[in-house]
Amino acid sequence: MDPINQSLRRFGDGRIQERLNKLMQEVTADSRVASFLQGHPEIGREAVESGLNDLYQYKEQWHNCDHCPGLAACPNVMQGYQPQLNEVRGRIHLSYQTCPLKRRDDERKKHESFMKSLYLPKDMLTVTFEDFESDTEKRTDAYVKALAFCTNTVPGETAMGLYIHGPFGVGKTFLVSAIANEFADQEVETMLVYTPDFLRELKSGIADGSYQEKLDNVKRARVLILDDIGAETMTPWVRDEVFGSLLQFRMMEKLPTVFTSNFSLDDLELHFASTQTRGAEKVDELKARRIMERIRHLTDEIPMSGRNRRTD
C-alpha cells in the first residue's frame, strides 16, 4: 500500500476516510479506470476500495506509458510491461503484458540469437530481400535463386549451397546478408563470416590455444556463409587444414554453405593451387582440385554483374 500512503499524504491532515474518498475519486475519474469499471458493473464499491492500490498502480503506470521515455528508461514496476485490469469473481486483479517496445526488442534479440556475424559491418545485420534491388537480369536471377535456397533448404537434410561470384560492389555481401536474415527469421542458426579476417583470427588462435574451438564454432553452423573467399593469402595450411576440414565436415553432416567471391570457380581453383610458404610460391593443382570438387559438388553457381554500387 506504499503508493497509496504516499498519495494520501498529498491531501494533508484530516480523516483517513475523507482522504481515501478523495483518492478514490481521483483514481476512478481516470478514463481507463472508468472504462474498466463501467464494463464490469458486478464490481461494487467494496471491491473498488479493496482494489484501490491496483487501480492506482494501473493509472500511474499507464501515465508512464503515455509519456514513454523509451524501453531502457521505463519507470514501470516491471520494465517493458504494461498493466492490465481483470475482473476475477467480482474482484479487481492487476496483471501485466509486454509493451510493443519490449516485444520488438525481444524479437530482435531472438533474431540475433539465430544470426551471428563475424567481422562484417553492423548495417548488414538488418538487410532483407525487400532491400535488394533486382534491377538487372543477373541480379534478378541471383535474387530468385537465393530466395529459393532459403525456402527449400533444410540443414541436416540438404547440403546444397550457393557460390555467388562477381566484380567488386555488385551486391554479393548484401544478398548473402539477406539470406542470413531470412534464415534467422525461420529460427535457423546462421553464421555470416568475412573470410580473410576469420582466417587471421584462426591463425592467432594457434598461439593461444583457441584455434580448434574457433574453427568448430564456424564449421558447425547450421547455415554457413563465407563472404569474400579468395581474398585471403593462400597457404597450404589455409587450403588443406582449414577449408579442407571445414568442407569435409559440412559435406558429411549435410550442412549448406554459401560462398561469395570475386573469382569464378575456375579462377578460385587457380587461387587454391598457388600457395605461399615462407615467401616462396608453390603450385599444387591436385590438392586445389580436391577442394574445388567439394565446392562444385555442394553449390549452385550464381554469377552476378552490374554497376559498382559502392562508388555510385
CSV table of N, CA, C and O in Angstrom, one decimal, residues 3-117:
chain,number,residue,atom,x,y,z
A,3,PRO,N,2.3,3.1,-2.4
A,3,PRO,CA,1.9,4.1,-3.3
A,3,PRO,C,0.7,4.9,-2.8
A,3,PRO,O,0.6,6.1,-3.0
A,4,ILE,N,-0.3,4.1,-2.2
A,4,ILE,CA,-1.5,4.8,-1.7
A,4,ILE,C,-1.1,5.7,-0.5
A,4,ILE,O,-1.6,6.9,-0.5
A,5,ASN,N,-0.3,5.3,0.4
A,5,ASN,CA,0.1,6.1,1.5
A,5,ASN,C,0.8,7.4,1.1
A,5,ASN,O,0.6,8.5,1.6
A,6,GLN,N,1.7,7.2,0.0
A,6,GLN,CA,2.3,8.4,-0.5
A,6,GLN,C,1.3,9.4,-1.1
A,6,GLN,O,1.5,10.6,-0.9
A,7,SER,N,0.3,8.8,-1.8
A,7,SER,CA,-0.7,9.7,-2.4
A,7,SER,C,-1.6,10.4,-1.3
A,7,SER,O,-1.9,11.5,-1.4
A,8,LEU,N,-1.9,9.6,-0.3
A,8,LEU,CA,-2.8,10.2,0.8
A,8,LEU,C,-2.1,11.4,1.5
A,8,LEU,O,-2.8,12.3,1.9
A,9,ARG,N,-0.8,11.3,1.6
A,9,ARG,CA,-0.1,12.4,2.3
A,9,ARG,C,-0.2,13.7,1.5
A,9,ARG,O,-0.1,14.8,2.1
A,10,ARG,N,-0.5,13.7,0.2
A,10,ARG,CA,-0.7,14.9,-0.6
A,10,ARG,C,-1.9,15.7,-0.2
A,10,ARG,O,-2.1,16.8,-0.4
A,11,PHE,N,-2.9,15.0,0.5
A,11,PHE,CA,-4.2,15.6,0.8
A,11,PHE,C,-4.1,16.3,2.2
A,11,PHE,O,-5.1,16.9,2.6
A,12,GLY,N,-3.0,16.2,2.9
A,12,GLY,CA,-2.9,16.9,4.2
A,12,GLY,C,-3.6,16.2,5.3
A,12,GLY,O,-4.0,15.1,5.2
A,13,ASP,N,-3.8,16.9,6.4
A,13,ASP,CA,-4.5,16.4,7.6
A,13,ASP,C,-6.0,16.1,7.4
A,13,ASP,O,-6.6,16.7,6.5
A,14,GLY,N,-6.5,15.4,8.2
A,14,GLY,CA,-8.0,15.1,8.1
A,14,GLY,C,-8.2,13.6,8.3
A,14,GLY,O,-7.3,12.8,8.5
A,15,ARG,N,-9.5,13.3,8.3
A,15,ARG,CA,-9.8,11.9,8.5
A,15,ARG,C,-9.3,11.0,7.3
A,15,ARG,O,-9.4,11.4,6.2
A,16,ILE,N,-8.9,9.8,7.7
A,16,ILE,CA,-8.4,8.9,6.7
A,16,ILE,C,-9.5,8.5,5.6
A,16,ILE,O,-9.2,8.5,4.4
A,17,GLN,N,-10.7,8.4,6.1
A,17,GLN,CA,-11.8,8.0,5.2
A,17,GLN,C,-12.0,9.1,4.1
A,17,GLN,O,-12.3,8.9,3.0
A,18,GLU,N,-11.9,10.4,4.6
A,18,GLU,CA,-12.1,11.5,3.7
A,18,GLU,C,-11.0,11.5,2.6
A,18,GLU,O,-11.3,11.7,1.4
A,19,ARG,N,-9.8,11.3,3.1
A,19,ARG,CA,-8.7,11.3,2.1
A,19,ARG,C,-8.8,10.1,1.2
A,19,ARG,O,-8.5,10.2,0.0
A,20,LEU,N,-9.3,9.0,1.7
A,20,LEU,CA,-9.5,7.8,0.9
A,20,LEU,C,-10.5,8.0,-0.2
A,20,LEU,O,-10.4,7.6,-1.3
A,21,ASN,N,-11.6,8.7,0.2
A,21,ASN,CA,-12.6,9.0,-0.7
A,21,ASN,C,-12.1,9.9,-1.8
A,21,ASN,O,-12.5,9.8,-3.0
A,22,LYS,N,-11.3,10.9,-1.5
A,22,LYS,CA,-10.7,11.8,-2.5
A,22,LYS,C,-9.8,11.1,-3.4
A,22,LYS,O,-9.8,11.3,-4.6
A,23,LEU,N,-9.0,10.2,-2.9
A,23,LEU,CA,-8.2,9.4,-3.7
A,23,LEU,C,-9.0,8.5,-4.7
A,23,LEU,O,-8.6,8.4,-5.8
A,24,MET,N,-10.0,7.9,-4.1
A,24,MET,CA,-10.9,7.1,-5.0
A,24,MET,C,-11.5,7.9,-6.1
A,24,MET,O,-11.6,7.4,-7.2
A,25,GLN,N,-11.9,9.1,-5.8
A,25,GLN,CA,-12.5,10.0,-6.8
A,25,GLN,C,-11.4,10.3,-7.9
A,25,GLN,O,-11.7,10.2,-9.1
A,26,GLU,N,-10.2,10.5,-7.5
A,26,GLU,CA,-9.1,10.8,-8.4
A,26,GLU,C,-8.8,9.6,-9.3
A,26,GLU,O,-8.7,9.7,-10.5
A,27,VAL,N,-8.8,8.4,-8.7
A,27,VAL,CA,-8.4,7.2,-9.4
A,27,VAL,C,-9.6,6.8,-10.4
A,27,VAL,O,-9.3,6.5,-11.6
A,28,THR,N,-10.8,6.8,-9.9
A,28,THR,CA,-11.9,6.4,-10.7
A,28,THR,C,-12.3,7.4,-11.8
A,28,THR,O,-13.0,7.0,-12.7
A,29,ALA,N,-11.8,8.6,-11.6
A,29,ALA,CA,-12.0,9.6,-12.7
A,29,ALA,C,-11.1,9.4,-13.9
A,29,ALA,O,-11.4,9.9,-15.0
A,30,ASP,N,-10.1,8.6,-13.7
A,30,ASP,CA,-9.2,8.3,-14.8
A,30,ASP,C,-10.0,7.6,-15.9
A,30,ASP,O,-10.8,6.7,-15.6
A,31,SER,N,-9.8,8.0,-17.2
A,31,SER,CA,-10.6,7.5,-18.2
A,31,SER,C,-10.5,6.0,-18.4
A,31,SER,O,-11.5,5.3,-18.7
A,32,ARG,N,-9.3,5.4,-18.3
A,32,ARG,CA,-9.1,4.0,-18.4
A,32,ARG,C,-9.8,3.2,-17.3
A,32,ARG,O,-10.4,2.2,-17.5
A,33,VAL,N,-9.6,3.7,-16.1
A,33,VAL,CA,-10.2,3.1,-14.9
A,33,VAL,C,-11.7,3.1,-15.0
A,33,VAL,O,-12.4,2.1,-14.8
A,34,ALA,N,-12.2,4.3,-15.4
A,34,ALA,CA,-13.7,4.5,-15.5
A,34,ALA,C,-14.2,3.5,-16.6
A,34,ALA,O,-15.3,2.9,-16.4
A,35,SER,N,-13.5,3.4,-17.7
A,35,SER,CA,-14.0,2.5,-18.7
A,35,SER,C,-14.0,1.0,-18.3
A,35,SER,O,-15.0,0.3,-18.6
A,36,PHE,N,-13.0,0.6,-17.5
A,36,PHE,CA,-13.0,-0.7,-17.0
A,36,PHE,C,-14.1,-1.0,-16.0
A,36,PHE,O,-14.8,-2.0,-16.1
A,37,LEU,N,-14.4,0.0,-15.1
A,37,LEU,CA,-15.4,-0.2,-14.1
A,37,LEU,C,-16.8,-0.2,-14.8
A,37,LEU,O,-17.7,-1.0,-14.4
A,38,GLN,N,-17.0,0.6,-15.8
A,38,GLN,CA,-18.3,0.7,-16.5
A,38,GLN,C,-18.5,-0.7,-17.2
A,38,GLN,O,-19.7,-1.1,-17.3
A,39,GLY,N,-17.5,-1.3,-17.7
A,39,GLY,CA,-17.6,-2.6,-18.3
A,39,GLY,C,-17.8,-3.7,-17.4
A,39,GLY,O,-18.0,-4.9,-17.9
A,40,HIS,N,-17.7,-3.5,-16.1
A,40,HIS,CA,-17.8,-4.6,-15.1
A,40,HIS,C,-18.7,-4.1,-13.9
A,40,HIS,O,-18.2,-3.8,-12.8
A,41,PRO,N,-20.0,-3.9,-14.2
A,41,PRO,CA,-20.9,-3.4,-13.1
A,41,PRO,C,-21.0,-4.3,-11.9
A,41,PRO,O,-21.4,-3.9,-10.9
A,42,GLU,N,-20.5,-5.6,-12.1
A,42,GLU,CA,-20.5,-6.5,-10.9
A,42,GLU,C,-19.5,-6.1,-9.9
A,42,GLU,O,-19.5,-6.7,-8.7
A,43,ILE,N,-18.6,-5.3,-10.2
A,43,ILE,CA,-17.6,-4.8,-9.2
A,43,ILE,C,-18.2,-3.7,-8.4
A,43,ILE,O,-18.4,-2.6,-8.9
A,44,GLY,N,-18.5,-3.9,-7.1
A,44,GLY,CA,-19.1,-2.9,-6.3
A,44,GLY,C,-18.1,-2.0,-5.6
A,44,GLY,O,-16.8,-2.2,-5.7
A,45,ARG,N,-18.6,-1.1,-4.7
A,45,ARG,CA,-17.7,-0.1,-4.1
A,45,ARG,C,-16.7,-0.8,-3.2
A,45,ARG,O,-15.6,-0.4,-3.1
A,46,GLU,N,-17.2,-1.9,-2.5
A,46,GLU,CA,-16.3,-2.6,-1.6
A,46,GLU,C,-15.1,-3.2,-2.3
A,46,GLU,O,-13.9,-3.1,-1.9
A,47,ALA,N,-15.3,-3.7,-3.5
A,47,ALA,CA,-14.3,-4.3,-4.3
A,47,ALA,C,-13.4,-3.2,-4.8
A,47,ALA,O,-12.1,-3.4,-5.0
A,48,VAL,N,-13.9,-2.0,-5.1
A,48,VAL,CA,-13.1,-0.9,-5.6
A,48,VAL,C,-12.2,-0.4,-4.5
A,48,VAL,O,-11.0,-0.2,-4.7
A,49,GLU,N,-12.7,-0.3,-3.3
A,49,GLU,CA,-11.9,0.1,-2.2
A,49,GLU,C,-10.8,-0.9,-1.9
A,49,GLU,O,-9.6,-0.5,-1.7
A,50,SER,N,-11.1,-2.2,-1.9
A,50,SER,CA,-10.1,-3.2,-1.6
A,50,SER,C,-9.0,-3.3,-2.8
A,50,SER,O,-7.9,-3.7,-2.6
A,51,GLY,N,-9.5,-2.9,-3.9
A,51,GLY,CA,-8.6,-3.0,-5.1
A,51,GLY,C,-8.0,-1.6,-5.5
A,51,GLY,O,-7.5,-1.4,-6.6
A,52,LEU,N,-8.1,-0.6,-4.6
A,52,LEU,CA,-7.7,0.7,-4.9
A,52,LEU,C,-6.3,0.8,-5.2
A,52,LEU,O,-5.8,1.6,-6.1
A,53,ASN,N,-5.4,0.1,-4.5
A,53,ASN,CA,-4.0,0.1,-4.8
A,53,ASN,C,-3.7,-0.4,-6.2
A,53,ASN,O,-2.9,0.2,-7.0
A,54,ASP,N,-4.4,-1.5,-6.7
A,54,ASP,CA,-4.2,-1.9,-8.0
A,54,ASP,C,-4.7,-0.9,-9.0
A,54,ASP,O,-4.0,-0.7,-10.1
A,55,LEU,N,-5.8,-0.2,-8.8
A,55,LEU,CA,-6.3,0.8,-9.7
A,55,LEU,C,-5.3,2.0,-9.7
A,55,LEU,O,-5.1,2.5,-10.8
A,56,TYR,N,-4.8,2.3,-8.6
A,56,TYR,CA,-3.8,3.4,-8.6
A,56,TYR,C,-2.6,3.1,-9.4
A,56,TYR,O,-2.1,3.9,-10.2
A,57,GLN,N,-2.0,1.9,-9.1
A,57,GLN,CA,-0.9,1.4,-9.9
A,57,GLN,C,-1.2,1.4,-11.4
A,57,GLN,O,-0.3,1.8,-12.2
A,58,TYR,N,-2.3,0.9,-11.7
A,58,TYR,CA,-2.8,0.9,-13.2
A,58,TYR,C,-2.8,2.3,-13.8
A,58,TYR,O,-2.2,2.5,-14.8
A,59,LYS,N,-3.4,3.2,-13.1
A,59,LYS,CA,-3.4,4.6,-13.6
A,59,LYS,C,-2.0,5.2,-13.7
A,59,LYS,O,-1.7,5.8,-14.8
A,60,GLU,N,-1.2,5.1,-12.7
A,60,GLU,CA,0.1,5.7,-12.7
A,60,GLU,C,1.0,5.1,-13.8
A,60,GLU,O,1.8,5.8,-14.4
A,61,GLN,N,1.0,3.8,-13.9
A,61,GLN,CA,1.9,3.1,-14.9
A,61,GLN,C,1.4,3.4,-16.3
A,61,GLN,O,2.3,3.5,-17.2
A,62,TRP,N,0.1,3.6,-16.5
A,62,TRP,CA,-0.3,4.0,-17.9
A,62,TRP,C,0.1,5.4,-18.2
A,62,TRP,O,0.3,5.8,-19.3
A,63,HIS,N,0.1,6.2,-17.1
A,63,HIS,CA,0.6,7.6,-17.3
A,63,HIS,C,2.1,7.5,-17.8
A,63,HIS,O,2.5,8.3,-18.7
A,64,ASN,N,2.9,6.6,-17.2
A,64,ASN,CA,4.3,6.5,-17.6
A,64,ASN,C,4.3,6.0,-19.1
A,64,ASN,O,5.1,6.5,-19.9
A,65,CYS,N,3.4,5.1,-19.5
A,65,CYS,CA,3.4,4.6,-20.9
A,65,CYS,C,3.0,5.7,-21.8
A,65,CYS,O,3.5,5.8,-23.0
A,66,ASP,N,2.0,6.6,-21.4
A,66,ASP,CA,1.6,7.7,-22.3
A,66,ASP,C,2.7,8.7,-22.5
A,66,ASP,O,2.7,9.4,-23.5
A,67,HIS,N,3.7,8.7,-21.6
A,67,HIS,CA,4.8,9.6,-21.7
A,67,HIS,C,6.1,8.8,-21.8
A,67,HIS,O,7.1,9.1,-21.1
A,68,CYS,N,6.1,7.8,-22.6
A,68,CYS,CA,7.2,6.7,-22.6
A,68,CYS,C,8.5,7.4,-22.9
A,68,CYS,O,8.7,8.0,-23.9
A,69,PRO,N,9.5,7.1,-22.0
A,69,PRO,CA,10.8,7.6,-22.2
A,69,PRO,C,11.7,6.7,-22.9
A,69,PRO,O,12.9,6.9,-23.1
A,70,GLY,N,11.2,5.6,-23.4
A,70,GLY,CA,12.0,4.5,-24.1
A,70,GLY,C,12.1,3.3,-23.1
A,70,GLY,O,12.0,3.4,-21.9
A,71,LEU,N,12.4,2.2,-23.8
A,71,LEU,CA,12.4,0.9,-23.0
A,71,LEU,C,13.5,0.9,-21.9
A,71,LEU,O,13.3,0.5,-20.8
A,72,ALA,N,14.7,1.5,-22.2
A,72,ALA,CA,15.8,1.4,-21.3
A,72,ALA,C,15.5,2.3,-20.0
A,72,ALA,O,16.0,2.0,-19.0
A,73,ALA,N,14.7,3.3,-20.2
A,73,ALA,CA,14.4,4.2,-19.1
A,73,ALA,C,13.0,4.0,-18.5
A,73,ALA,O,12.5,4.8,-17.8
A,74,CYS,N,12.3,2.9,-18.9
A,74,CYS,CA,11.0,2.6,-18.4
A,74,CYS,C,10.9,2.7,-16.9
A,74,CYS,O,11.6,1.9,-16.2
A,75,PRO,N,10.0,3.5,-16.3
A,75,PRO,CA,9.9,3.6,-14.9
A,75,PRO,C,8.9,2.7,-14.3
A,75,PRO,O,8.6,2.7,-13.0
A,76,ASN,N,8.2,1.8,-15.1
A,76,ASN,CA,7.2,1.0,-14.6
A,76,ASN,C,7.7,-0.1,-13.6
A,76,ASN,O,8.9,-0.4,-13.6
A,77,VAL,N,6.8,-0.6,-12.8
A,77,VAL,CA,7.2,-1.6,-11.8
A,77,VAL,C,8.0,-2.8,-12.5
A,77,VAL,O,9.0,-3.2,-12.0
A,78,MET,N,7.5,-3.2,-13.6
A,78,MET,CA,8.2,-4.2,-14.4
A,78,MET,C,8.5,-3.6,-15.8
A,78,MET,O,7.7,-3.2,-16.6
A,79,GLN,N,9.8,-3.3,-15.9
A,79,GLN,CA,10.3,-2.6,-17.1
A,79,GLN,C,9.9,-3.3,-18.4
A,79,GLN,O,10.1,-4.4,-18.6
A,80,GLY,N,9.2,-2.5,-19.2
A,80,GLY,CA,8.8,-3.0,-20.5
A,80,GLY,C,7.4,-3.7,-20.5
A,80,GLY,O,7.0,-4.3,-21.5
A,81,TYR,N,6.7,-3.6,-19.4
A,81,TYR,CA,5.4,-4.2,-19.2
A,81,TYR,C,4.3,-3.2,-19.0
A,81,TYR,O,4.6,-2.2,-18.2
A,82,GLN,N,3.2,-3.4,-19.5
A,82,GLN,CA,2.0,-2.5,-19.3
A,82,GLN,C,1.0,-3.2,-18.5
A,82,GLN,O,0.7,-4.4,-18.6
A,83,PRO,N,0.3,-2.5,-17.5
A,83,PRO,CA,-0.6,-3.1,-16.6
A,83,PRO,C,-2.0,-3.4,-17.3
A,83,PRO,O,-2.4,-2.7,-18.2
A,84,GLN,N,-2.6,-4.4,-16.9
A,84,GLN,CA,-3.9,-4.8,-17.4
A,84,GLN,C,-4.9,-5.1,-16.2
A,84,GLN,O,-4.4,-5.7,-15.3
A,85,LEU,N,-6.1,-4.6,-16.3
A,85,LEU,CA,-7.1,-4.8,-15.3
A,85,LEU,C,-8.0,-6.0,-15.7
A,85,LEU,O,-8.4,-6.1,-16.8
A,86,ASN,N,-8.3,-6.9,-14.7
A,86,ASN,CA,-9.2,-8.0,-15.0
A,86,ASN,C,-10.1,-8.1,-13.8
A,86,ASN,O,-9.8,-7.7,-12.6
A,87,GLU,N,-11.3,-8.7,-14.1
A,87,GLU,CA,-12.2,-9.0,-13.0
A,87,GLU,C,-12.2,-10.5,-12.7
A,87,GLU,O,-12.3,-11.3,-13.6
A,88,VAL,N,-12.0,-10.8,-11.5
A,88,VAL,CA,-12.0,-12.2,-11.1
A,88,VAL,C,-12.9,-12.4,-9.9
A,88,VAL,O,-12.6,-11.9,-8.8
A,89,ARG,N,-14.0,-13.1,-10.1
A,89,ARG,CA,-15.0,-13.3,-9.1
A,89,ARG,C,-15.5,-12.0,-8.4
A,89,ARG,O,-15.6,-11.9,-7.1
A,90,GLY,N,-15.7,-11.0,-9.2
A,90,GLY,CA,-16.2,-9.7,-8.6
A,90,GLY,C,-15.1,-8.9,-8.0
A,90,GLY,O,-15.4,-7.8,-7.4
A,91,ARG,N,-13.8,-9.3,-8.1
A,91,ARG,CA,-12.7,-8.5,-7.5
A,91,ARG,C,-11.8,-8.0,-8.7
A,91,ARG,O,-11.8,-8.5,-9.8
A,92,ILE,N,-11.0,-7.0,-8.3
A,92,ILE,CA,-10.1,-6.4,-9.3
A,92,ILE,C,-8.8,-7.1,-9.2
A,92,ILE,O,-8.2,-7.4,-8.1
A,93,HIS,N,-8.3,-7.5,-10.3
A,93,HIS,CA,-7.0,-8.2,-10.4
A,93,HIS,C,-6.1,-7.5,-11.4
A,93,HIS,O,-6.5,-7.2,-12.6
A,94,LEU,N,-4.8,-7.1,-11.0
A,94,LEU,CA,-3.9,-6.4,-11.9
A,94,LEU,C,-2.9,-7.4,-12.4
A,94,LEU,O,-2.3,-8.2,-11.7
A,95,SER,N,-2.7,-7.4,-13.7
A,95,SER,CA,-1.7,-8.3,-14.4
A,95,SER,C,-0.9,-7.4,-15.3
A,95,SER,O,-1.2,-6.2,-15.5
A,96,TYR,N,0.1,-8.0,-16.0
A,96,TYR,CA,1.0,-7.3,-16.9
A,96,TYR,C,1.2,-8.0,-18.2
A,96,TYR,O,1.2,-9.2,-18.2
A,97,GLN,N,1.4,-7.2,-19.2
A,97,GLN,CA,1.8,-7.8,-20.5
A,97,GLN,C,2.8,-6.9,-21.2
A,97,GLN,O,2.9,-5.7,-20.8
A,98,THR,N,3.6,-7.5,-22.0
A,98,THR,CA,4.7,-6.8,-22.6
A,98,THR,C,4.2,-5.7,-23.5
A,98,THR,O,3.2,-5.8,-24.2
A,99,CYS,N,4.9,-4.6,-23.5
A,99,CYS,CA,4.6,-3.4,-24.3
A,99,CYS,C,5.1,-3.6,-25.7
A,99,CYS,O,6.0,-4.5,-25.9
A,100,PRO,N,4.7,-2.9,-26.7
A,100,PRO,CA,5.2,-3.0,-28.1
A,100,PRO,C,6.7,-2.9,-28.2
A,100,PRO,O,7.3,-3.6,-29.0
A,101,LEU,N,7.3,-1.9,-27.4
A,101,LEU,CA,8.7,-1.7,-27.5
A,101,LEU,C,9.5,-2.9,-27.0
A,101,LEU,O,10.5,-3.4,-27.6
A,102,LYS,N,9.0,-3.5,-25.9
A,102,LYS,CA,9.7,-4.7,-25.4
A,102,LYS,C,9.5,-5.9,-26.3
A,102,LYS,O,10.4,-6.7,-26.5
A,103,ARG,N,8.3,-6.0,-26.9
A,103,ARG,CA,8.1,-7.1,-27.9
A,103,ARG,C,9.0,-7.0,-29.0
A,103,ARG,O,9.6,-8.0,-29.5
A,104,ARG,N,9.2,-5.8,-29.6
A,104,ARG,CA,10.1,-5.6,-30.7
A,104,ARG,C,11.5,-5.9,-30.2
A,104,ARG,O,12.3,-6.5,-31.0
A,105,ASP,N,11.9,-5.5,-29.0
A,105,ASP,CA,13.2,-5.8,-28.5
A,105,ASP,C,13.5,-7.3,-28.3
A,105,ASP,O,14.5,-7.8,-28.6
A,106,ASP,N,12.5,-8.0,-27.8
A,106,ASP,CA,12.6,-9.4,-27.6
A,106,ASP,C,12.7,-10.1,-28.9
A,106,ASP,O,13.5,-11.1,-29.1
A,107,GLU,N,12.0,-9.7,-29.9
A,107,GLU,CA,12.1,-10.3,-31.3
A,107,GLU,C,13.4,-10.0,-31.9
A,107,GLU,O,14.0,-10.9,-32.5
A,108,ARG,N,14.0,-8.8,-31.7
A,108,ARG,CA,15.3,-8.5,-32.2
A,108,ARG,C,16.3,-9.4,-31.5
A,108,ARG,O,17.2,-10.0,-32.2
A,109,LYS,N,16.3,-9.6,-30.2
A,109,LYS,CA,17.2,-10.4,-29.5
A,109,LYS,C,17.1,-11.9,-30.0
A,109,LYS,O,18.1,-12.6,-30.1
A,110,LYS,N,15.9,-12.3,-30.1
A,110,LYS,CA,15.6,-13.7,-30.6
A,110,LYS,C,16.2,-13.9,-32.0
A,110,LYS,O,16.9,-14.9,-32.3
A,111,HIS,N,16.0,-12.9,-32.9
A,111,HIS,CA,16.5,-12.9,-34.2
A,111,HIS,C,18.1,-13.0,-34.2
A,111,HIS,O,18.7,-13.8,-34.9
A,112,GLU,N,18.7,-12.1,-33.4
A,112,GLU,CA,20.1,-12.1,-33.3
A,112,GLU,C,20.7,-13.4,-32.7
A,112,GLU,O,21.8,-13.7,-33.1
A,113,SER,N,19.9,-14.1,-31.9
A,113,SER,CA,20.4,-15.4,-31.4
A,113,SER,C,20.6,-16.4,-32.5
A,113,SER,O,21.3,-17.4,-32.3
A,114,PHE,N,19.8,-16.2,-33.6
A,114,PHE,CA,19.9,-17.2,-34.7
A,114,PHE,C,20.8,-16.7,-35.8
A,114,PHE,O,21.1,-17.5,-36.7
A,115,MET,N,21.2,-15.4,-35.8
A,115,MET,CA,22.2,-14.9,-36.8
A,115,MET,C,23.4,-14.4,-36.1
A,115,MET,O,23.3,-13.4,-35.3
A,116,LYS,N,24.5,-14.9,-36.5
A,116,LYS,CA,25.8,-14.5,-35.9
A,116,LYS,C,26.7,-14.0,-37.1
A,116,LYS,O,26.7,-14.6,-38.1
A,117,SER,N,27.3,-12.9,-36.8
A,117,SER,CA,28.2,-12.3,-37.9
A,117,SER,C,29.5,-12.0,-37.3
A,117,SER,O,29.7,-11.5,-36.2
